[in-house]
Short mmCIF file of C-alpha atoms and ligand atoms in Angstrom, two decimals:
data_model
loop_
_atom_site.label_atom_id
_atom_site.label_comp_id
_atom_site.label_asym_id
_atom_site.label_seq_id
_atom_site.Cartn_x
_atom_site.Cartn_y
_atom_site.Cartn_z
CA UNK A 423 -16.75 7.26 -8.86
CA UNK A 424 -17.88 4.05 -9.51
CA UNK A 425 -17.15 2.03 -12.77
CA UNK A 426 -15.46 -0.86 -13.77
CA UNK A 427 -13.49 -2.57 -11.50
CA UNK A 428 -10.02 -2.80 -11.14
CA UNK A 429 -8.18 -5.95 -10.45
CA UNK A 430 -7.94 -5.41 -6.47
CA UNK A 431 -4.49 -5.67 -4.75
CA UNK A 432 -3.91 -7.26 -0.83
CA UNK A 433 -0.56 -6.81 0.26
CA UNK A 434 0.31 -7.88 3.64
CA UNK A 435 2.96 -5.14 5.62
CA UNK A 436 5.21 -7.15 7.65
CA UNK A 437 6.71 -4.29 9.67
CA UNK A 438 9.69 -4.72 11.32
CA UNK A 439 8.07 -8.86 12.87
CA UNK A 440 8.91 -12.50 12.17
CA UNK A 441 12.54 -13.53 12.14
CA UNK A 442 14.65 -14.78 8.89
CA UNK A 443 13.46 -18.77 9.51
CA UNK A 444 9.96 -17.27 10.68
CA UNK A 445 9.10 -14.83 7.81
CA UNK A 446 10.25 -18.39 4.81
CA UNK A 447 7.66 -19.87 6.80
CA UNK A 448 5.02 -16.90 6.60
CA UNK A 449 5.53 -16.70 3.21
CA UNK A 450 5.45 -20.92 2.54
CA UNK A 451 2.39 -20.24 4.35
CA UNK A 452 0.40 -17.99 1.52
CA UNK A 453 2.22 -19.08 -1.33
CA UNK A 454 0.26 -22.72 0.13
CA UNK A 455 -3.19 -20.24 0.12
CA UNK A 456 -5.83 -20.36 -2.55
CA UNK A 457 -5.31 -17.28 -3.73
CA UNK A 458 -8.23 -16.66 -7.61
CA UNK A 459 -6.43 -14.99 -10.22
CA UNK A 460 -8.54 -12.06 -10.23
CA UNK A 461 -6.66 -10.95 -6.54
CA UNK A 462 -3.17 -8.80 -7.08
CA UNK A 463 -1.63 -11.21 -3.16
CA UNK A 464 1.39 -9.22 -2.10
CA UNK A 465 3.72 -9.43 0.87
CA UNK A 466 6.30 -6.39 1.85
CA UNK A 467 8.72 -7.92 4.27
CA UNK A 468 11.42 -7.20 6.21
CA UNK A 469 14.97 -6.11 4.24
CA UNK A 470 16.82 -8.86 5.35
CA UNK A 471 14.65 -11.09 4.49
CA UNK A 472 13.94 -9.89 1.12
CA UNK A 473 16.06 -12.23 -1.03
CA UNK A 474 15.38 -15.36 0.41
CA UNK A 475 11.75 -14.85 0.05
CA UNK A 476 11.67 -14.25 -3.26
CA UNK A 477 13.00 -17.39 -3.98
CA UNK A 478 10.17 -18.80 -2.51
CA UNK A 479 7.96 -16.29 -4.31
CA UNK A 480 9.61 -17.18 -7.65
CA UNK A 481 6.16 -18.11 -9.82
CA UNK A 482 3.92 -18.58 -8.27
CA UNK A 483 2.15 -14.42 -8.81
CA UNK A 484 2.46 -13.62 -5.15
CA UNK A 485 4.46 -9.93 -5.38
CA UNK A 486 7.12 -9.21 -3.32
CA UNK A 487 7.80 -5.18 -1.98
CA UNK A 488 9.91 -3.66 0.35
CA UNK A 489 8.75 -0.90 3.22
CA UNK A 490 10.44 1.26 2.10
CA UNK A 491 13.81 3.26 0.50
CA UNK A 492 15.88 6.01 0.35
CA UNK A 493 16.41 9.32 -2.43
CA UNK A 494 19.52 8.55 -3.97
CA UNK A 495 20.64 5.60 -5.97
CA UNK A 496 23.99 4.34 -3.92
CA UNK A 497 26.05 6.47 -1.60
CA UNK A 498 27.11 7.94 1.81
CA UNK A 499 24.17 7.29 3.23
CA UNK A 500 24.07 4.78 6.45
CA UNK A 501 21.41 1.62 7.03
CA UNK A 502 19.80 4.15 3.95
CA UNK A 503 18.55 0.57 0.96
CA UNK A 504 18.41 2.38 -2.41
CA UNK A 505 15.73 1.82 -4.67
CA UNK A 506 17.99 0.56 -7.62
CA UNK A 507 19.51 -2.11 -4.67
CA UNK A 508 15.49 -3.28 -4.89
CA UNK A 509 14.15 -2.74 -8.98
CA UNK A 510 14.67 -6.10 -11.23
CA UNK A 511 13.68 -8.58 -8.24
CA UNK A 512 10.59 -6.74 -5.96
CA UNK A 513 8.32 -5.74 -7.12
CA UNK A 514 6.85 -2.90 -4.90
CA UNK A 515 7.91 -1.11 -2.81
CA UNK A 516 5.78 1.37 -0.12
CA UNK A 517 6.33 4.83 0.23
CA UNK A 518 4.92 7.57 3.16
CA UNK A 519 3.31 5.11 5.46
CA UNK A 520 2.27 7.19 9.17
CA UNK A 521 4.59 4.35 11.15
CA UNK A 522 7.75 6.24 8.73
CA UNK A 523 6.26 9.82 8.26
CA UNK A 524 5.03 10.22 12.25
CA UNK A 525 8.21 7.89 14.25
CA UNK A 526 10.98 8.97 12.23
CA UNK A 527 9.58 12.52 11.70
CA UNK A 528 9.55 11.53 7.46
CA UNK A 529 8.57 14.88 5.49
CA UNK A 530 5.71 14.80 3.06
CA UNK A 531 9.24 17.10 0.65
CA UNK A 532 11.32 13.71 1.05
CA UNK A 533 8.53 11.18 0.48
CA UNK A 534 8.38 13.42 -2.93
CA UNK A 535 12.37 12.42 -3.35
CA UNK A 536 12.06 8.65 -2.53
CA UNK A 537 8.76 8.28 -4.64
CA UNK A 538 10.22 10.54 -8.21
CA UNK A 539 13.42 8.14 -7.66
CA UNK A 540 11.38 5.13 -7.01
CA UNK A 541 10.11 5.81 -10.06
CA UNK A 542 13.18 6.14 -12.01
CA UNK A 543 13.42 2.09 -11.59
CA UNK A 544 10.79 -0.51 -12.99
CA UNK A 545 9.62 -0.19 -9.23
CA UNK A 546 5.47 -0.16 -9.11
CA UNK A 547 5.15 2.52 -5.23
CA UNK A 548 2.59 2.06 -2.59
CA UNK A 549 2.37 5.20 -1.78
CA UNK A 550 0.34 5.37 2.59
CA UNK A 551 -1.88 8.94 2.79
CA UNK A 552 -3.46 9.08 6.25
CA UNK A 553 -4.70 11.28 8.64
CA UNK A 554 -3.99 11.51 12.58
CA UNK A 555 -6.66 11.20 14.74
CA UNK A 556 -6.13 15.52 15.85
CA UNK A 557 -7.21 15.96 12.26
CA UNK A 558 -9.85 14.63 11.58
CA UNK A 559 -11.27 15.50 14.57
CA UNK A 560 -10.70 19.28 13.17
CA UNK A 561 -12.89 18.75 10.05
CA UNK A 562 -9.03 18.70 8.11
CA UNK A 563 -9.23 14.75 7.29
CA UNK A 564 -9.68 15.65 2.78
CA UNK A 565 -6.87 19.32 3.75
CA UNK A 566 -3.99 16.34 5.24
CA UNK A 567 -4.78 14.05 2.53
CA UNK A 568 -4.95 16.52 -0.58
CA UNK A 569 -0.88 18.45 1.28
CA UNK A 570 -0.27 14.46 0.86
CA UNK A 571 -0.49 13.53 -2.40
CA UNK A 572 0.06 17.90 -4.22
CA UNK A 573 3.37 16.93 -2.19
CA UNK A 574 4.51 13.39 -3.39
CA UNK A 575 2.01 13.16 -6.98
CA UNK A 576 3.13 17.15 -8.30
CA UNK A 577 3.64 16.66 -12.39
CA UNK A 578 3.48 12.89 -12.51
CA UNK A 579 2.44 11.76 -16.44
CA UNK A 580 -0.52 9.37 -16.73
CA UNK A 581 2.12 6.88 -17.43
CA UNK A 582 4.49 7.17 -14.18
CA UNK A 583 1.18 7.18 -12.29
CA UNK A 584 0.54 3.54 -14.24
CA UNK A 585 2.69 2.46 -11.40
CA UNK A 586 1.40 3.71 -8.27
CA UNK A 587 -0.91 2.18 -5.89
CA UNK A 588 -2.49 4.52 -2.96
CA UNK A 589 -3.04 2.75 -0.42
CA UNK A 590 -5.38 5.56 2.59
CA UNK A 591 -4.26 4.25 6.39
CA UNK A 592 -6.32 6.82 8.38
CA UNK A 593 -3.54 7.71 11.67
CA UNK A 594 -6.19 5.87 14.50
CA UNK A 595 -7.14 2.62 12.44
CA UNK A 596 -3.35 1.49 12.33
CA UNK A 597 -2.76 -1.65 14.85
CA UNK A 598 -5.42 -0.34 16.70
CA UNK A 599 -8.08 -2.87 16.92
CA UNK A 600 -10.49 0.14 15.80
CA UNK A 601 -10.76 0.56 11.99
CA UNK A 602 -12.55 2.91 9.73
CA UNK A 603 -16.46 2.62 8.45
CA UNK A 604 -16.31 1.47 5.15
CA UNK A 605 -18.39 4.79 4.69
CA UNK A 606 -15.88 7.55 6.10
CA UNK A 607 -13.22 4.98 4.00
CA UNK A 608 -14.54 5.83 0.91
CA UNK A 609 -15.48 8.50 1.10
CA UNK A 610 -12.35 9.49 1.41
CA UNK A 611 -10.10 6.02 -1.06
CA UNK A 612 -13.04 8.52 -3.74
CA UNK A 613 -11.76 12.02 -2.26
CA UNK A 614 -8.18 10.46 -3.79
CA UNK A 615 -9.41 10.34 -6.54
CA UNK A 616 -11.54 12.49 -7.66
CA UNK A 617 -8.32 14.28 -6.74
CA UNK A 618 -6.25 12.67 -8.59
CA UNK A 619 -8.09 13.01 -11.39
CA UNK A 620 -7.59 16.98 -11.17
CA UNK A 621 -3.79 16.42 -10.35
CA UNK A 622 -3.17 14.16 -13.78
CA UNK A 623 -5.31 12.67 -16.05
CA UNK A 624 -9.28 11.58 -15.89
CA UNK A 625 -8.51 8.13 -17.53
CA UNK A 626 -5.76 6.54 -15.21
CA UNK A 627 -8.34 7.80 -12.36
CA UNK A 628 -9.41 5.28 -12.76
CA UNK A 629 -7.32 3.18 -13.64
CA UNK A 630 -5.57 3.74 -10.29
CA UNK A 631 -5.97 1.60 -7.37
CA UNK A 632 -6.45 2.55 -3.79
CA UNK A 633 -6.13 0.68 -0.94
CA UNK A 634 -7.63 0.93 2.48
CA UNK A 635 -5.50 0.19 5.12
CA UNK A 636 -5.81 0.56 9.23
CA UNK A 637 -7.06 -2.64 11.15
CA UNK A 638 -8.44 -4.65 8.27
CA UNK A 639 -10.07 -8.12 9.58
CA UNK A 640 -11.71 -10.92 8.17
CA UNK A 641 -14.13 -9.64 9.26
CA UNK A 642 -15.37 -5.49 8.19
CA UNK A 643 -12.81 -6.95 4.72
CA UNK A 644 -15.35 -7.83 2.67
CA UNK A 645 -17.73 -4.17 3.99
CA UNK A 646 -14.92 -1.74 2.87
CA UNK A 647 -13.97 -4.24 0.07
CA UNK A 648 -17.02 -3.82 -1.29
CA UNK A 649 -17.00 -0.41 -1.66
CA UNK A 650 -16.67 1.45 -4.84
CA UNK A 651 -13.63 2.94 -4.57
CA UNK A 652 -11.23 0.37 -2.23
CA UNK A 653 -9.64 -2.04 -4.52
CA UNK A 654 -7.92 -3.66 -1.77
CA UNK A 655 -6.33 -4.24 0.83
CA UNK A 656 -2.38 -3.07 3.52
CA UNK A 657 -2.98 -5.42 6.41
CA UNK A 658 -0.08 -4.97 8.77
CA UNK A 659 -1.90 -7.52 11.57
CA UNK A 660 -3.56 -10.33 9.89
CA UNK A 661 -0.76 -10.13 7.31
CA UNK A 662 1.04 -12.19 9.80
CA UNK A 663 -2.06 -14.54 10.24
CA UNK A 664 -2.09 -16.79 7.13
CA UNK A 665 -5.37 -18.24 7.49
CA UNK A 666 -7.38 -13.97 8.44
CA UNK A 667 -5.32 -12.69 5.43
CA UNK A 668 -6.36 -15.56 3.41
CA UNK A 669 -9.26 -14.79 4.38
CA UNK A 670 -9.22 -11.00 3.48
CA UNK A 671 -7.36 -12.22 -0.31
CA UNK A 672 -11.42 -14.03 -0.24
CA UNK A 673 -13.35 -11.54 0.89
CA UNK A 674 -11.58 -9.02 -2.09
CA UNK A 675 -12.18 -11.67 -4.62
CA UNK A 676 -15.93 -12.08 -3.79
CA UNK A 677 -15.36 -8.85 -3.96
CA UNK A 678 -14.86 -7.83 -7.52
CA UNK A 679 -16.87 -11.25 -8.93
CA UNK A 680 -20.19 -8.90 -6.88
CA UNK A 681 -19.06 -6.23 -8.80
CA UNK A 682 -18.83 -7.79 -12.97
CA UNK A 683 -22.19 -10.29 -11.19
CA UNK A 684 -24.43 -6.88 -11.09
P1 PGA B 2135 -2.80 -2.72 10.53
O1 PGA B 2135 -1.99 -1.76 10.29
O2 PGA B 2135 -3.64 -3.86 9.40
O3 PGA B 2135 -2.58 -3.06 11.35
O4 PGA B 2135 -3.49 -1.67 11.37
C1 PGA B 2135 -2.21 -1.81 8.91
C2 PGA B 2135 -1.01 -0.68 8.51
O5 PGA B 2135 -0.36 -0.55 8.62
O6 PGA B 2135 -0.09 -1.43 6.57
#
């Protein structure tokens, strides 16, 4: 499914990298990049960095996101961060990243609870889904993706879906230098759009932003972003290098302009 091009989003997932001063420097460097209007740009620093970086980003158009949140708004949950505490000044929250699913044992059910809670606040949610190498080799990629989508989005109304972005991140491509081919990424992103059309509505699915993530670099971004169902990137390692992140933003702008022109 292609169609009128959606405004791409390039989001930098910093993971557990940088000290607070280093993060502020990195945020300043990203603000200083050439950022064409036709591409949305977001950074997702560690929790400790969010407040000072919020001040750096004010009025710049660069959006701010958290990498995770809890499924309750308040209470005796030592070490967790509530979506209520993020709402109003953070724009986004990432939910279901594979490092949370696989390293911290987050289940589909917990991901769903987090998404539901975050949606009660004025936050945009980036929901990450993706298969492991074993699942891909076993031919169950789409079964896994569908299960993750069903668990997280079941019963969601079209208005709520407007605030959800899906990030397709094959686990075997994250931080490995082994990116999915553009054909592999497009195949799954198209399947995600079709599945969401069936779950929610065709119109909502057509507007849905679907990002690719997993060893996305300036070298492979242009090819990936030219695919009709890939609407941007969730960038890990390359988002820590302003020049590389800027080159991916530029590639996203070229991809969207090529679609509009062509
Ligand atoms: P990577 O990470 O770009 O370093 O592979 C992507 C992600 O985990 O979001």
